[in-house]
Amino acid sequence: MVWCGFNKKKVHRLCKELNVLRLQRIVKPKYPRKIVQNRDITNSNSLWEVDIKYGYIHGEDRFFYIASFLDVYDRNIVEYHLKPQIKMPV
């Protein structure tokens, strides 16, 4: 193996001078933020979303649920409830 003494900064600079660099790719978000399209949200507390998630407690061998109420305008959590079970109204 032959050591030539170039680090990545020097290689990048030389490639840039020779115009052999490729354009850098545009990183797209995996999950684009979807805002409600059919409503005009102009201030806080005009529209909320509910996000329900669950987790597992290993030491107690049981699940728990967390329901978060999000304000769509500023994406803050307004309220949340943490319970061992969630009963949906009929």
Backbone as a ProteinNet text record, in pm:
[ID]
protein_1_A
[PRIMARY]
MVWCGFNKKKVHRLCKELNVLRLQRIVKPKYPRKIVQNRDITNSNSLWEVDIKYGYIHGEDRFFYIASFLDVYDRNIVEYHLKPQIKMPV
[TERTIARY]
83.7	0	88.4	56.3	135.3	56.6	121.8	59.8	90.7	-11.8	11.5	0.7	-55.7	-57.4	-172	-274.7	-390.5	-501.7	-558.4	-677.6	-801	-919.5	-1042.3	-1065.8	-1016.8	-1034.5	-954.8	-833.7	-749.9	-804.5	-851.5	-910.1	-1033.2	-1116.3	-1236	-1197.4	-1096.8	-1053.4	-999.7	-919.8	-863.3	-972.3	-1068.5	-1178.6	-1264.1	-1280.6	-1357.6	-1286.1	-1155.1	-1077.5	-1084.1	-1090.5	-1094.4	-1237.2	-1337	-1478.4	-1522.2	-1483.2	-1525.1	-1618	-1659.3	-1751.8	-1893.6	-1966.5	-2107.8	-2189.3	-2308.7	-2397.5	-2441.5	-2451.4	-2493	-2642.8	-2683.1	-2824.4	-2905.5	-3030.2	-3120.9	-3183.6	-3167.1	-3221.2	-3368.8	-3454	-3597.2	-3637.8	-3729.7	-3774.5	-3848.8	-3830.8	-3895.6	-4045.9	-4087.8	-4229.6	-4259.2	-4306.2	-4334.9	-4447.7	-4436.9	-4536.9	-4663.5	-4771.9	-4898.9	-4984.5	-5011.4	-5094.1	-5234	-5331.5	-5470.4	-5488	-5537.6	-5549.2	-5683.2	-5787.8	-5920.5	-5960.7	-5868.3	-5899.1	-5797.4	-5842.2	-5754.2	-5721.2	-5601	-5559.2	-5476.7	-5532.6	-5467	-5415	-5461.3	-5412.9	-5409.4	-5352.4	-5338.4	-5474.5	-5485.5	-5606.2	-5726.2	-5704.7	-5816.5	-5838.7	-5736.7	-5750.6	-5651.2	-5700.1	-5615.3	-5615.1	-5507.1	-5495.9	-5469.8	-5506.6	-5482.7	-5388	-5285.8	-5188.9	-5188.3	-5219.4	-5223	-5108.5	-5027	-4914.5	-4919.2	-4850.6	-4843.3	-4700.2	-4671.7	-4539.1	-4550.6	-4437.9	-4433.8	-4343.5	-4391	-4311.6	-4257.8	-4128	-4067.2	-4072.8	-4040.5	-4037	-4173.3	-4278.3	-4413.5	-4489.6	-4431	-4489.9	-4629.7	-4640.5	-4769.5	-4748.3	-4856.4	-4853.1	-4913.9	-4881.7	-4945.5	-4974.9	-5068.6	-5108.9	-5091.7	-5049.8	-5039.6	-5112.3	-5204.7	-5279.9	-5235.4	-5181.8	-5133	-5224.8	-5262.2	-5343.3	-5251	-5236.7	-5142.5	-5216.7	-5162.4	-5213.8	-5150.6	-5231.1	-5181.7	-5105.8	-5145.4	-5084.8	-4937	-4905.4	-4766	-4702.2	-4771.5	-4720.6	-4678.3	-4745.8	-4719.8	-4819.6	-4775.6	-4866	-4949.2	-5080.5	-5172	-5202.4	-5226.8	-5265.3	-5222.6	-5195.5	-5169.5	-5225	-5259.7	-5312.5	-5233.4	-5187.4	-5109.6	-5189	-5233.3	-5318.7	-5282.1	-5318.6	-5293	-5388	-5504.3	-5594.5	-5677.2	-5717	-5796.7	-5927.2	-6037.1	-6168.3	-6224.2	-6261.7	-6316.5	-6467.4	-6522.9	-6667.9	-6742	-6857	-6934.7	-7029.4
-117.4	0	123.9	219.3	340.7	455.7	531.3	647.5	769.7	841.1	954.6	1087.7	1092.2	1213.2	1308.7	1262.9	1348.5	1316.5	1418.9	1395.6	1433.8	1409.8	1430.8	1577.5	1669.9	1812.7	1852.7	1800.5	1834.4	1770.7	1647.4	1580.9	1657.4	1702.4	1779.8	1910.6	1979	2105.6	2085.2	1979.7	1952.9	1912.3	1832.1	1793.1	1914.1	2006.5	2127.3	2215.7	2226	2305.7	2245.5	2111.9	2044.4	2028.9	2076.2	2067	1923	1832.8	1693.2	1651.6	1745.8	1714.3	1699.7	1603.8	1588.2	1680	1715.9	1797.4	1717.3	1784.5	1717.7	1690.4	1572.9	1537.4	1617	1637.9	1708.2	1605.2	1623.8	1530.5	1562.7	1466.2	1483.9	1427.6	1493.5	1438.5	1307.2	1213.2	1083.3	1095.3	1176.5	1195.5	1344.5	1390.6	1534.2	1573.5	1688.9	1738.7	1772.6	1710.3	1730.5	1823.4	1940.5	2039.2	2030.8	2055.2	2049.9	2148.6	2097.9	2181	2253.2	2197.1	2254.6	2350.8	2393.9	2487.5	2600.9	2717	2832.9	2852	2815.5	2821.6	2949	3045.5	3175.2	3202.9	3126.9	3150.8	3019.5	3027.1	2909.9	2864.9	2737.1	2673	2678.8	2691.4	2687.1	2546.1	2460.2	2321.8	2234.9	2122.8	2027.7	1894.3	1819.7	1682.8	1593.1	1466.9	1370.1	1264.2	1232.6	1129.4	1027.5	901.8	796.2	699.4	675.2	582.4	487.8	375.6	285	238.6	196.1	147.7	26	-31.7	-154.6	-132.5	-171.3	-164.5	-304.4	-322.4	-455.2	-516	-437.1	-490.2	-533.5	-468	-500.4	-586.6	-611.1	-695.1	-648.4	-518.4	-464.4	-346.5	-305.9	-196.2	-71	44.9	170.5	249.2	341.4	425	571.6	650.7	794.7	863.9	950.1	1027.7	1172.3	1228.5	1366	1450.9	1566.2	1662.1	1773.9	1786.2	1879.9	1997.6	2116.9	2235.4	2240.9	2243.7	2238.4	2365.2	2478.4	2606.8	2613.8	2582.2	2594.7	2461.9	2347.5	2212.7	2189.8	2251	2228.1	2127.2	2052.5	1960.5	2040.8	2039.1	2113.3	2032.5	1904.2	1816.4	1675.3	1593.5	1452.3	1369.3	1246.5	1152.6	1023.3	972.1	848.8	749.9	639.7	543.9	401.9	303.4	163.8	112.6	178.3	141.5	262.3	264	373.4	314.8	364.8	319.1	422.1	376	464.1	475.9	596.2	609.5	540.5	486.9	412.7	504.9
0	0	0	-85.4	-99.5	-37.7	48.4	112.7	28.8	-16.4	-104.2	-31	90.9	170.3	141.7	71.9	45	144.7	202	284.6	203.2	259.1	182.6	148.3	231.1	201.3	77.2	67.3	-47.1	-175.6	-163.8	-279.4	-328	-233.6	-269.1	-337.5	-284.8	-344.3	-485.2	-504.7	-637.5	-737.5	-694.8	-782.7	-819.5	-724.3	-752	-854.1	-842.4	-937.7	-1077.8	-1087.9	-1217.6	-1271.4	-1195.1	-1233.1	-1258.5	-1171	-1182.3	-1068.1	-985.8	-877	-931	-875.5	-909.9	-820.1	-866	-784	-662.8	-549.5	-428.4	-433.5	-389.5	-396.8	-295.5	-327.6	-237.7	-145.3	-15.7	82.2	103.4	73.5	89.9	225.2	293.7	422.5	401	494.6	481.2	497.2	590.7	615.9	606.5	492.1	481	574.9	632.4	724.8	647.5	686.4	618.1	702.9	650.8	718.2	659.3	741.1	695.8	580.6	467.4	348.1	336.7	398.4	379	489.8	573.3	680.4	680.4	718.5	729.7	877.6	916.2	1056.1	1073.1	1145.4	1159	1299.3	1399	1535	1611.8	1729.1	1813.7	1867.4	1897.8	1952.4	1858.7	1729.9	1636.4	1582	1587.6	1543.4	1620.8	1673.9	1745.7	1673.2	1693.7	1646.2	1765.6	1753.9	1861.3	1807.8	1886.1	1851.7	1964.6	1934.1	2034.7	2006.5	2108	2097.5	2216.1	2203.6	2316.3	2336	2458.6	2492.4	2581.8	2614	2692.9	2813	2931.4	3054.2	3078.6	3062.2	3067.4	3207.6	3309.6	3445.9	3497.2	3450.9	3496.4	3396.2	3278.7	3175.1	3135.2	3103.2	3060.2	2966.6	2901.2	2806.3	2868.6	2809.9	2848.1	2721.3	2730.9	2618.2	2655.9	2558.7	2578.8	2463.5	2500.9	2402.4	2414.1	2307	2306	2219.4	2269.4	2195.4	2148.3	2015.7	1954.6	1893	1913	1846.3	1707.2	1602.3	1465	1427.5	1480.1	1441.8	1481.9	1607.8	1652.6	1693.7	1669.7	1693.6	1838.2	1934.1	2076.6	2130.6	2232.1	2299.9	2398.4	2379.5	2464.8	2590.2	2574	2684.1	2649.2	2750.1	2724.5	2839.5	2808.5	2906.5	2895.2	3008.5	3015.5	3099.4	3037.7	3107	3064.5	3149.8	3111.4	3003.4	2985.8	2877.9	2837.3	2711.8	2659.2	2609	2658.2	2614.7	2518.4	2401.6	2300.1	2321.3	2307.5	2322.4	2208.4	2239.7	2139.7	2067.1
[MASK]
++++++++++++++++++++++++++++++++++++++++++++++++++++++++++++++++++++++++++++++++++++++++++

